[in-house]
XYZ file of C-alpha atoms in Angstrom:
736
model
C 25.206 -33.938 -8.772
C 27.573 -31.322 -7.351
C 31.231 -30.708 -8.693
C 32.615 -32.271 -5.520
C 30.401 -35.262 -5.844
C 31.403 -35.550 -9.635
C 35.108 -35.491 -8.812
C 34.920 -37.836 -6.014
C 33.132 -40.345 -8.343
C 35.774 -39.759 -10.874
C 38.660 -40.514 -8.505
C 37.032 -43.449 -7.110
C 36.770 -45.060 -10.458
C 40.554 -44.379 -11.314
C 41.499 -45.903 -7.818
C 39.494 -48.864 -8.803
C 41.177 -49.318 -12.038
C 44.687 -48.893 -10.564
C 43.789 -51.641 -7.698
C 42.417 -54.024 -10.654
C 45.526 -53.276 -12.493
C 47.814 -53.983 -9.652
C 45.771 -57.133 -8.974
C 46.183 -58.300 -12.689
C 49.830 -57.329 -12.531
C 50.368 -59.720 -9.458
C 48.282 -62.257 -11.295
C 50.631 -62.038 -14.507
C 53.864 -62.089 -12.239
C 52.413 -65.321 -10.681
C 51.329 -66.866 -14.089
C 54.659 -66.244 -15.523
C 56.551 -67.960 -12.575
C 54.013 -70.779 -13.058
C 54.883 -70.664 -16.787
C 58.362 -71.011 -16.209
C 57.726 -74.008 -14.045
C 55.520 -75.603 -16.771
C 58.213 -74.796 -19.395
C 60.858 -76.544 -17.075
C 58.249 -79.344 -16.446
C 57.378 -79.658 -20.123
C 61.174 -79.822 -20.907
C 61.575 -82.466 -18.576
C 58.599 -84.257 -19.667
C 59.633 -84.122 -23.439
C 62.674 -85.390 -22.158
C 60.993 -88.214 -20.748
C 58.515 -88.347 -23.484
C 55.198 -87.667 -21.717
C 52.696 -85.966 -24.116
C 49.750 -85.597 -22.220
C 51.601 -83.406 -19.665
C 53.070 -81.144 -22.641
C 49.344 -80.705 -23.490
C 48.357 -79.608 -19.986
C 51.041 -77.214 -19.839
C 49.972 -75.613 -23.263
C 46.685 -74.969 -21.917
C 47.847 -73.304 -18.817
C 50.115 -71.036 -20.921
C 47.067 -69.915 -22.847
C 45.259 -68.985 -19.622
C 48.185 -66.757 -18.567
C 48.282 -65.127 -21.897
C 44.525 -64.095 -21.510
C 44.981 -62.814 -18.243
C 47.948 -60.454 -19.363
C 45.440 -59.182 -22.101
C 42.967 -58.548 -19.572
C 45.347 -56.446 -17.310
C 46.394 -54.496 -20.256
C 42.757 -53.642 -21.115
C 42.058 -52.522 -17.570
C 45.320 -50.364 -17.607
C 44.016 -48.695 -20.537
C 40.683 -48.176 -19.245
C 42.186 -46.484 -15.799
C 44.488 -44.099 -17.976
C 41.580 -42.968 -20.194
C 39.393 -42.364 -16.819
C 42.216 -40.329 -15.150
C 42.379 -38.475 -18.878
C 38.794 -37.772 -18.941
C 38.872 -36.803 -15.173
C 41.773 -34.047 -15.747
C 40.078 -32.598 -18.944
C 36.989 -32.210 -17.194
C 38.686 -30.370 -14.219
C 40.602 -28.238 -16.322
C 37.707 -27.177 -18.454
C 35.963 -25.613 -15.365
C 36.321 -21.768 -14.987
C 36.572 -22.085 -11.191
C 39.724 -23.049 -9.440
C 39.956 -26.571 -7.916
C 42.536 -28.046 -5.650
C 43.041 -30.988 -3.261
C 45.528 -30.707 -0.375
C 46.234 -33.743 2.038
C 46.155 -33.652 5.870
C 49.690 -32.030 5.917
C 48.124 -29.251 3.967
C 50.455 -30.330 0.822
C 48.849 -29.846 -2.675
C 47.894 -33.076 -4.201
C 46.079 -31.976 -7.550
C 44.958 -28.631 -8.664
C 43.393 -27.690 -12.229
C 44.943 -24.952 -14.554
C 42.169 -22.190 -13.342
C 43.739 -22.760 -9.655
C 47.269 -22.704 -10.817
C 47.115 -19.743 -13.327
C 47.570 -17.209 -10.620
C 50.894 -18.639 -9.661
C 52.297 -18.672 -13.249
C 55.942 -18.400 -13.330
C 56.744 -20.286 -10.274
C 58.113 -23.714 -11.390
C 57.744 -24.809 -7.847
C 54.175 -24.791 -7.847
C 53.141 -28.511 -8.399
C 51.876 -31.364 -6.357
C 53.655 -31.579 -2.778
C 53.982 -27.839 -2.431
C 52.760 -26.482 1.109
C 49.765 -24.377 1.261
C 51.906 -21.798 3.415
C 54.080 -21.388 0.363
C 51.108 -20.610 -1.932
C 49.987 -17.924 0.463
C 53.294 -16.472 0.883
C 53.383 -16.118 -3.031
C 50.222 -14.384 -3.109
C 51.185 -11.716 -0.212
C 54.891 -11.340 -0.903
C 54.617 -10.963 -4.779
C 51.634 -8.937 -4.667
C 49.567 -11.125 -6.688
C 46.495 -10.775 -4.241
C 45.209 -7.405 -2.913
C 45.676 -7.195 0.996
C 43.497 -3.947 1.504
C 46.276 -2.544 3.498
C 46.799 -5.430 5.858
C 50.547 -6.086 6.470
C 51.625 -9.407 4.578
C 52.841 -11.256 7.531
C 49.457 -10.625 9.372
C 47.520 -11.526 6.255
C 49.235 -14.872 5.869
C 48.664 -15.467 9.573
C 45.086 -14.953 9.158
C 44.874 -16.996 5.983
C 46.672 -20.203 7.936
C 44.512 -19.500 10.958
C 41.636 -20.085 8.774
C 42.299 -23.266 7.886
C 43.047 -24.376 11.258
C 39.585 -23.257 12.678
C 36.806 -25.899 13.129
C 34.594 -24.289 10.448
C 36.127 -22.661 7.451
C 34.294 -19.818 6.415
C 34.175 -18.704 2.779
C 36.079 -15.446 1.972
C 36.532 -12.969 -1.071
C 39.737 -12.365 -2.520
C 40.639 -9.809 -4.966
C 43.762 -10.623 -7.214
C 46.033 -7.947 -8.651
C 45.187 -8.692 -12.216
C 41.591 -7.411 -11.593
C 39.349 -10.539 -11.072
C 37.561 -11.335 -7.894
C 36.861 -14.845 -6.241
C 35.051 -16.472 -3.493
C 37.032 -19.140 -1.905
C 35.353 -22.375 -0.316
C 37.203 -24.655 1.423
C 36.008 -28.032 2.873
C 37.338 -30.694 4.802
C 36.968 -34.232 3.459
C 37.419 -37.736 4.756
C 40.855 -38.525 6.017
C 41.907 -34.960 6.826
C 42.163 -33.725 2.939
C 40.857 -30.038 2.247
C 39.137 -29.569 -0.880
C 39.336 -25.871 -2.214
C 37.094 -24.360 -5.005
C 37.934 -20.833 -6.160
C 34.773 -19.556 -7.756
C 35.081 -16.540 -10.021
C 32.546 -13.599 -9.156
C 33.851 -10.642 -10.988
C 30.969 -10.689 -13.473
C 28.454 -11.150 -10.778
C 30.079 -8.299 -8.789
C 30.173 -6.067 -12.033
C 26.348 -7.097 -12.331
C 25.692 -6.313 -9.185
C 27.469 -2.718 -9.363
C 25.315 -2.147 -12.271
C 22.154 -2.922 -10.477
C 23.255 -0.803 -7.454
C 24.067 2.266 -9.977
C 20.799 1.608 -11.677
C 18.943 1.483 -8.393
C 20.586 4.672 -7.212
C 19.578 6.409 -10.791
C 15.958 5.266 -10.495
C 15.904 6.593 -6.709
C 17.141 9.923 -7.779
C 14.909 10.035 -10.697
C 11.801 9.078 -8.475
C 13.155 11.931 -5.909
C 13.240 14.309 -8.746
C 9.853 13.265 -9.831
C 8.391 13.553 -6.507
C 10.045 16.789 -6.002
C 8.841 18.015 -9.280
C 5.271 16.892 -8.300
C 5.456 18.534 -4.774
C 6.794 21.826 -6.423
C 4.092 21.789 -9.137
C 1.363 21.148 -6.676
C 2.615 23.917 -4.512
C 2.681 26.431 -7.225
C -0.803 25.373 -8.361
C -2.525 25.133 -5.196
C -1.241 28.572 -4.106
C -2.815 30.640 -6.926
C -6.121 27.956 -7.011
C -6.366 29.159 -3.091
C -7.090 32.610 -4.464
C -9.521 31.185 -7.421
C -11.449 28.764 -5.497
C -11.647 30.762 -2.257
C -12.756 33.768 -3.731
C -15.310 31.974 -5.632
C -16.828 30.422 -2.731
C -16.953 33.879 -0.960
C -18.446 35.230 -4.038
C -21.176 32.540 -3.977
C -22.275 33.486 -0.427
C -22.822 37.135 -1.788
C -26.065 38.719 -3.307
C -25.796 37.577 -6.838
C -28.189 37.300 -9.704
C -28.961 33.754 -11.043
C -26.460 34.268 -13.842
C -23.846 35.644 -11.811
C -24.326 32.908 -9.204
C -23.840 30.305 -11.961
C -20.640 32.139 -13.033
C -19.266 31.863 -9.744
C -20.409 28.450 -8.778
C -18.583 27.262 -12.372
C -15.421 28.818 -11.354
C -15.492 27.117 -8.000
C -16.546 23.930 -9.373
C -14.050 23.927 -12.261
C -11.365 24.932 -9.780
C -12.079 21.959 -7.250
C -12.195 19.576 -10.507
C -8.646 20.894 -11.174
C -7.466 20.264 -7.569
C -9.108 16.506 -7.654
C -6.921 15.890 -10.881
C -3.736 17.064 -8.852
C -4.760 14.835 -5.873
C -5.260 11.835 -8.219
C -1.903 12.423 -9.844
C -0.092 12.760 -6.329
C -1.879 9.815 -5.042
C -0.965 7.501 -7.928
C 2.700 8.883 -7.436
C 2.760 7.802 -3.923
C 1.558 4.570 -4.587
C 3.602 4.077 -7.497
C 6.729 4.871 -5.408
C 5.275 2.695 -2.494
C 5.306 5.824 -0.295
C 1.541 5.585 0.724
C 1.052 4.308 4.337
C -2.094 3.529 6.039
C -3.049 5.193 9.492
C -5.763 2.774 10.831
C -8.018 4.481 13.760
C -11.458 3.908 14.906
C -13.910 5.133 12.661
C -17.626 4.781 11.736
C -18.118 3.266 8.223
C -21.964 4.026 7.888
C -21.412 7.719 8.959
C -18.398 7.762 6.501
C -20.309 6.545 3.682
C -23.248 8.884 4.856
C -20.683 12.031 4.635
C -19.705 11.045 1.113
C -23.308 10.745 -0.058
C -24.091 14.078 1.399
C -21.052 15.803 -0.374
C -22.465 14.331 -3.843
C -25.995 14.986 -3.020
C -25.799 18.286 -4.859
C -24.585 16.907 -8.027
C -26.855 14.069 -7.822
C -30.126 16.070 -7.165
C -29.486 18.307 -10.276
C -29.939 15.388 -12.412
C -32.619 13.722 -10.062
C -30.608 10.740 -9.158
C -31.572 9.083 -5.959
C -28.552 8.226 -3.627
C -29.471 5.374 -1.596
C -27.795 3.370 1.240
C -28.702 -0.137 2.667
C -26.365 -1.003 5.529
C -27.043 -4.320 6.960
C -29.286 -4.147 10.231
C -26.947 -6.441 12.254
C -23.663 -5.345 11.119
C -21.597 -3.204 13.647
C -20.668 0.221 12.222
C -17.268 1.256 13.864
C -14.135 -0.511 12.596
C -10.252 0.218 12.650
C -9.096 1.414 9.199
C -7.849 4.554 7.820
C -10.708 6.844 7.768
C -9.170 9.189 5.010
C -8.441 6.455 2.736
C -11.678 4.614 3.182
C -13.535 7.916 2.382
C -11.350 8.317 -0.607
C -12.413 4.693 -2.015
C -16.093 5.420 -1.363
C -15.834 9.042 -3.016
C -14.004 7.474 -5.904
C -16.744 4.695 -6.522
C -19.657 6.485 -5.759
C -18.587 9.748 -7.542
C -17.707 7.706 -10.267
C -21.356 6.041 -10.265
C -22.994 9.586 -9.992
C -20.825 10.785 -12.857
C -21.831 8.187 -15.331
C -25.712 7.966 -14.360
C -28.141 10.442 -16.076
C -31.219 9.243 -14.198
C -32.261 6.598 -11.864
C -30.385 5.978 -8.762
C -27.120 4.796 -6.835
C -27.355 2.389 -4.295
C -24.696 1.626 -1.942
C -24.897 -1.879 -0.070
C -23.139 -3.081 2.816
C -23.358 -6.756 4.134
C -20.892 -8.686 6.281
C -20.304 -11.883 8.158
C -17.949 -12.311 11.437
C -14.570 -13.711 10.082
C -12.960 -14.299 13.426
C -12.918 -12.931 17.163
C -12.815 -9.207 16.594
C -12.798 -9.507 12.814
C -15.547 -8.643 10.398
C -15.667 -9.435 6.729
C -17.443 -6.477 4.806
C -18.708 -6.689 1.412
C -19.543 -3.098 -0.067
C -21.184 -2.627 -3.444
C -22.074 0.612 -5.370
C -24.851 -0.046 -8.016
C -26.172 2.490 -10.435
C -28.238 2.825 -13.267
C -25.797 4.483 -15.731
C -24.350 4.095 -19.136
C -22.688 0.708 -18.058
C -19.329 -0.651 -19.439
C -18.750 -2.710 -22.752
C -17.620 -6.107 -21.918
C -14.245 -5.575 -23.989
C -13.518 -2.811 -21.425
C -14.213 -4.527 -18.215
C -10.801 -6.356 -17.865
C -8.852 -2.887 -18.327
C -11.091 -0.621 -16.177
C -8.961 -0.552 -13.236
C -5.833 0.407 -15.245
C -4.083 3.540 -15.077
C -5.390 6.044 -17.257
C -8.062 3.550 -18.470
C -11.086 5.737 -18.698
C -13.102 4.358 -21.570
C -13.321 6.526 -24.697
C -16.395 6.066 -26.760
C -19.395 8.290 -27.807
C -21.167 7.261 -24.928
C -19.039 8.787 -22.329
C -16.802 11.104 -24.188
C -18.505 14.274 -22.423
C -17.462 12.652 -18.994
C -14.059 14.520 -17.837
C -11.468 12.891 -15.670
C -8.103 11.527 -15.354
C -8.695 7.968 -15.754
C -6.752 7.500 -12.369
C -9.572 7.244 -9.847
C -10.336 3.670 -10.174
C -6.598 2.483 -10.409
C -5.922 4.319 -7.103
C -9.044 2.780 -5.437
C -7.765 -0.567 -6.756
C -4.231 -0.061 -4.987
C -5.731 1.071 -1.854
C -8.191 -1.850 -1.438
C -5.262 -3.921 -2.181
C -3.154 -2.122 0.376
C -5.821 -2.813 2.896
C -5.639 -6.493 2.132
C -8.872 -6.675 0.049
C -9.908 -7.177 -3.450
C -12.398 -5.296 -5.660
C -14.549 -6.323 -8.959
C -16.765 -4.740 -11.325
C -19.976 -6.235 -13.162
C -21.776 -4.393 -15.834
C -24.283 -4.368 -18.602
C -23.820 -1.883 -21.390
C -26.818 0.752 -21.142
C -28.254 -0.829 -17.952
C -25.702 0.056 -15.304
C -22.715 -1.190 -13.184
C -22.033 -2.422 -9.957
C -18.499 -2.192 -8.344
C -17.754 -4.035 -5.228
C -14.978 -4.834 -2.823
C -14.301 -7.037 0.157
C -12.486 -6.302 3.157
C -11.558 -7.737 6.552
C -11.501 -5.292 9.160
C -11.177 -5.301 13.120
C -13.962 -4.114 15.104
C -13.127 -0.694 17.130
C -12.915 -1.594 20.711
C -14.305 1.801 21.684
C -17.575 1.436 19.977
C -20.329 3.222 21.396
C -23.404 1.442 22.540
C -26.722 2.431 21.234
C -29.096 3.651 23.876
C -31.527 0.975 24.939
C -34.482 3.403 25.499
C -37.689 1.686 24.739
C -39.729 2.235 21.474
C -43.317 2.227 22.322
C -44.566 3.060 18.761
C -46.723 0.252 17.259
C -47.705 0.965 13.533
C -45.760 3.307 11.075
C -46.829 4.288 7.698
C -43.824 5.027 4.944
C -44.480 7.090 1.945
C -41.755 6.996 -0.728
C -42.214 6.782 -4.410
C -38.776 4.723 -4.718
C -39.090 0.903 -4.267
C -35.752 0.464 -2.667
C -36.391 3.243 -0.146
C -39.680 1.844 0.898
C -37.992 -1.618 1.140
C -35.067 -0.350 3.265
C -37.015 1.679 5.702
C -39.353 -1.293 6.002
C -36.500 -3.771 6.966
C -35.280 -0.995 9.545
C -38.427 -0.508 11.167
C -39.477 -3.859 11.478
C -36.075 -4.920 13.118
C -37.241 -2.400 15.882
C -40.477 -4.485 16.232
C -42.712 -2.196 14.247
C -45.546 -2.837 12.036
C -45.025 -1.105 8.567
C -47.344 -0.021 5.958
C -45.835 0.992 2.670
C -47.358 3.618 0.300
C -45.949 4.798 -3.334
C -47.448 8.242 -3.154
C -48.510 11.197 -1.152
C -52.175 10.415 -2.476
C -52.146 6.989 -1.305
C -50.632 7.728 1.764
C -53.355 10.291 2.729
C -56.052 7.773 1.774
C -54.545 5.181 4.052
C -54.341 7.639 7.024
C -57.751 9.137 6.274
C -59.376 5.487 6.076
C -62.064 4.977 8.972
C -60.375 2.925 11.541
C -57.127 3.711 10.529
C -54.395 3.814 13.397
C -50.876 5.036 12.828
C -48.559 6.071 15.275
C -46.223 7.965 12.917
C -45.598 8.874 9.320
C -42.393 8.944 7.510
C -42.754 10.656 4.167
C -40.269 11.379 1.403
C -40.029 15.174 0.408
C -39.839 14.770 -3.319
C -42.794 12.620 -4.502
C -44.778 12.991 -7.959
C -48.132 14.481 -7.398
C -48.352 14.991 -3.711
C -45.107 15.785 -2.164
C -44.198 15.171 1.597
C -44.789 18.760 2.921
C -47.989 19.277 0.854
C -49.055 15.837 2.348
C -48.309 17.142 5.796
C -50.440 20.329 5.000
C -53.355 18.309 3.801
C -53.106 16.054 6.791
C -53.437 19.042 9.320
C -56.236 20.382 7.394
C -58.263 17.264 7.731
C -57.694 17.196 11.569
C -54.962 14.238 11.458
C -52.464 14.968 14.310
C -49.917 12.053 13.729
C -46.357 12.797 14.014
C -44.455 13.317 10.661
C -40.942 12.713 9.861
C -39.687 14.246 6.682
C -36.759 12.852 4.604
C -35.079 15.191 2.314
C -31.827 15.107 0.286
C -32.007 18.963 0.756
C -33.189 20.011 4.105
C -31.756 23.764 3.821
C -34.086 24.631 1.194
C -37.349 23.690 3.213
C -37.226 26.407 5.899
C -39.782 28.630 4.354
C -42.503 26.130 3.465
C -45.600 26.943 5.859
C -45.766 23.115 6.682
C -42.422 23.126 8.273
C -43.545 23.761 11.757
C -45.757 20.773 11.345
C -42.946 18.316 11.089
C -41.621 16.386 14.105
C -38.183 16.206 12.467
C -36.329 16.353 9.146
C -33.881 13.899 8.423
C -31.168 14.016 5.928
C -31.347 11.493 2.971
C -29.862 8.802 2.703
C -30.881 7.862 6.114
C -28.438 7.069 9.134
C -30.144 4.179 11.242
C -28.820 5.843 14.285
C -30.767 9.164 13.455
C -34.064 7.052 12.646
C -33.651 5.334 16.138
C -32.949 8.191 17.942
C -36.115 9.922 16.615
C -38.326 6.784 17.356
C -37.272 6.818 20.887
C -37.831 10.585 21.414
C -41.340 10.071 20.121
C -41.717 7.242 22.461
C -41.032 9.457 25.271
C -43.886 11.730 26.012
C -42.047 14.063 28.270
C -39.411 15.006 25.682
C -41.963 15.420 23.171
C -41.670 19.540 22.922
C -37.998 19.114 22.965
C -37.876 17.198 19.706
C -40.377 19.565 17.809
C -38.979 21.065 14.644
C -38.455 24.943 15.011
C -39.898 26.947 12.388
C -36.499 28.773 11.843
C -32.955 27.723 12.432
C -31.139 27.986 15.619
C -29.678 31.465 16.370
C -25.807 31.801 16.649
C -24.459 32.632 20.074
C -24.797 36.237 21.303
C -21.484 38.398 22.302
C -20.592 37.863 25.758
C -18.170 39.937 27.949
C -14.503 39.676 27.341
C -12.073 41.119 24.635
C -11.868 39.888 20.921
C -9.927 36.832 20.052
C -6.532 38.069 18.748
C -5.248 35.951 15.390
C -1.987 36.562 13.665
C -1.719 35.065 10.136
C 1.638 34.861 8.585
C 1.291 34.878 4.738
C 3.407 36.242 1.922
C 1.044 35.952 -0.922
C -1.400 39.154 -1.069
C -4.266 37.122 -2.567
C -4.046 34.505 -0.193
C -4.181 37.119 2.559
C -7.314 38.550 0.991
C -8.928 35.143 0.614
C -8.317 34.567 4.409
C -9.673 37.944 5.554
C -12.916 37.623 3.433
C -13.452 34.029 5.047
C -13.096 35.175 8.580
C -15.027 38.671 7.831
C -17.798 39.185 10.327
C -16.008 37.168 13.224
C -15.457 39.011 16.648
C -11.722 38.934 16.038
C -8.605 41.137 15.829
C -6.821 39.910 12.874
C -3.334 40.949 11.776
C -0.896 39.904 9.027
C 2.691 39.136 8.658
C 4.490 38.805 5.356
C 7.289 36.471 6.182
C 8.544 34.377 9.266
C 10.677 37.239 10.528
C 7.661 39.606 10.769
C 5.415 36.881 12.362
C 8.011 36.582 15.165
C 7.977 40.542 15.776
C 4.395 40.524 15.439
C 3.978 37.869 18.007
C 6.417 39.779 20.422
C 4.079 42.925 20.038
C 0.480 41.554 19.895
C 0.743 38.406 22.069
C -1.824 36.408 19.578
C -4.052 33.717 20.902
C -3.966 31.677 17.535
C -1.291 31.604 14.669
C -2.063 30.687 11.118
C 1.527 30.072 9.803
C 2.353 29.736 6.029
C 4.977 27.144 5.539
C 6.795 28.578 2.532
C 7.694 32.189 2.881
C 11.013 34.106 2.019
C 13.570 35.255 4.115
C 12.447 32.606 6.863
C 9.912 29.927 6.356
C 6.993 28.738 8.591
C 8.908 25.787 10.154
C 11.909 28.211 11.135
C 9.408 30.780 12.498
C 7.653 28.428 14.380
C 10.860 26.855 16.289
C 11.788 30.767 17.181
C 8.325 31.342 18.510
C 8.379 28.153 20.730
C 11.783 29.341 22.256
C 10.156 32.661 23.343
C 8.366 33.389 26.465
C 4.789 32.458 26.169
C 5.257 30.382 22.755
C 5.383 27.054 23.812
C 1.756 26.482 24.623
C 0.650 28.926 21.747
C -1.501 26.716 18.985
C 0.082 27.197 15.568
C -1.798 25.946 12.606
C 0.296 25.407 9.350
C -1.137 26.677 6.047
C 0.695 24.573 3.090
C 0.046 24.041 -0.665
C 2.357 20.932 -0.082
C 0.404 17.702 -0.400
C 2.954 14.798 -0.756
C 3.614 11.946 1.341
C 5.338 13.019 4.501
C 4.824 16.799 4.064
C 2.238 16.827 7.063
C 4.599 14.623 9.360
C 7.572 16.885 8.813
C 5.420 20.111 9.321
C 4.177 18.890 12.406
C 7.691 17.920 13.652
C 8.472 21.245 13.371
C 6.252 22.143 16.014
C 2.989 22.945 14.691
C -0.185 21.932 16.133
C -2.378 21.286 12.873
C -1.916 21.526 9.111
C -4.464 23.037 6.817
C -4.110 22.517 3.044
C -4.654 24.902 0.620
C -7.114 25.983 -1.154
C -8.503 26.972 2.488
C -12.206 25.420 3.345
C -14.149 27.941 4.900
C -15.932 25.703 7.435
C -12.332 24.002 8.322
C -11.066 27.358 8.975
C -13.671 28.479 11.401
C -14.010 25.304 13.041
C -10.184 25.733 13.646
C -10.568 29.192 15.220
C -13.595 27.912 17.237
C -11.479 24.981 18.701
C -8.780 27.188 20.060
C -10.671 30.121 21.178
C -9.640 30.826 24.749
C -11.394 31.503 27.909
C -12.308 35.170 28.726
C -12.908 36.257 25.033
C -16.263 37.130 23.454
C -17.784 34.316 21.179
C -16.170 34.669 17.693
C -19.499 34.169 16.202
C -21.145 37.180 17.877
C -20.901 39.605 15.049
C -22.180 36.913 12.338
C -25.290 36.628 14.601
C -25.828 40.440 14.456
C -25.298 40.572 10.820
C -27.486 37.348 9.898
């Protein structure tokens, strides 16, 4: 029940009591008049000696007496109800008043009258206009620079409007109130003055706390960004030079040292990236940028990157992608790759032997939507039941004797969980200590509209033999081949495969064999088949194709496919084998392809603006051997002068430089003749949210983050190689 309803109920009770009192008073007056008549009649009867009439008159007198007592009781009840009503109203902290249809005060509590203390005229009957004049002329209300007459007119006009809106009024004594006025039946106006001083003070404290928190968050972000920049700048030299050193002629021991430096530097960068990503997520600054991408290829690329570390421990990386599931979706490919890298990398990290298997299945959720379920299973050390519930927490890497040797920040899974939730999905984990772990997540993603169609070239093969010592691999290959309408025979070793092919009457159209198998591996199996006179095509599956170039059986292979196998690559090879006219084109060459020879034309001119001497050395070594003319500038002003003099074809611009930074230098070059269309690539150690957008907004075309990766750097140079210059790879070909 609201205050207005309670006050109305009390007022109705008082009015009822008053009407009952009035009725009883009238009855009493009538009874008294009747009693006088009876007394006169009694006197007359006494005189006449009528005893019966006297008794009747006495009874009537008793009735009138009881009526008087009832009337007095009702009057006392009405007075008590009125006293309770006013006691209740006066205990209310908020002001309350009622005005009649003539805008004259009827009743008001002490909280309402308190601001008018010292004015004896403020009592029931005073006009509302006079109360407003007291507030304005006596300075009891803050008018915020408005003239008193104008303020009074506005207050009176407010009551004349059809709908009286609430208003906030600050009194000179320091308190603030929100005034609610409502019209009642009969033309009365009920006014409620609610004190909001404390709530405003609390709101101000909250706003101040919010500003201080935002300032602290900005300071934290600035600190992280600065530390990231300061760490990444020297790490560009450490990782870059270590990567270049690994490409030189080194002894096994020297190569181990250089590789350790490179991997340790990249591990440090991964920690920095985890801290930065967690900071972005914590501050709600991380945003997703959906675009079409190939999920199967994304997982495949992650597996290829992690292949070297898994191969060192003889861990098989396997992918089982649903045969009937589309591969192209709309999502943020960078964040999806980060999720897969965290989950698969975590599985590889905690697995000493066995395999890591990625399964992708899905069902159609709605038109154009696909519900995906991705699981990452491993045969690693597992997670204890008491640690399952905290595994996705921040800094929650389990510390026990089983995994104390595994390093990490404990942020990877926390970041993964936040990213999955940001994409609208959910993540879970199942594990058995000592036997392995399965991480999984579920997402609903829209299909990419520009999904390329798989060529419908016919496959004319009939019977395929698969040789692989790993049961899961054999099962996956069997499903993929049978989906193409092929008959499949499975063998668990090279010896078993040779016996199956060499058996009289055997008729196979293709052999798909794993490279590394116990006993007789894939290449040795191929060599033995050729020696025995079997000419059936052979496709080799290998996790490290680059190390196979010197084997004598390489020339006998139809193709080498990278493990884990992409369905598209397998289908393309089956289609090529089904096309006799294209058989020679698909044969595996004995050596890798040659780089392009130099053509006519001048060398490509590249200008690099970089103030750090070590970074200049790293850059020059990364492009060493390219057919380019490279020049350096040490700050933005020198870059502008070098642009005027050399007219480069491409500029790599460091963002943080003394005197004039990369943004200012880029804006200046864009205003100069020939600078508007010149490709300018940013080199930066900044990696916080919004850095790339700010850099591109300054007029740069692309952003390369330090430490620089040689493949990305060379790809950028090739992308912007102008017409009329010799191929940038020409010198590499001559030296290689």
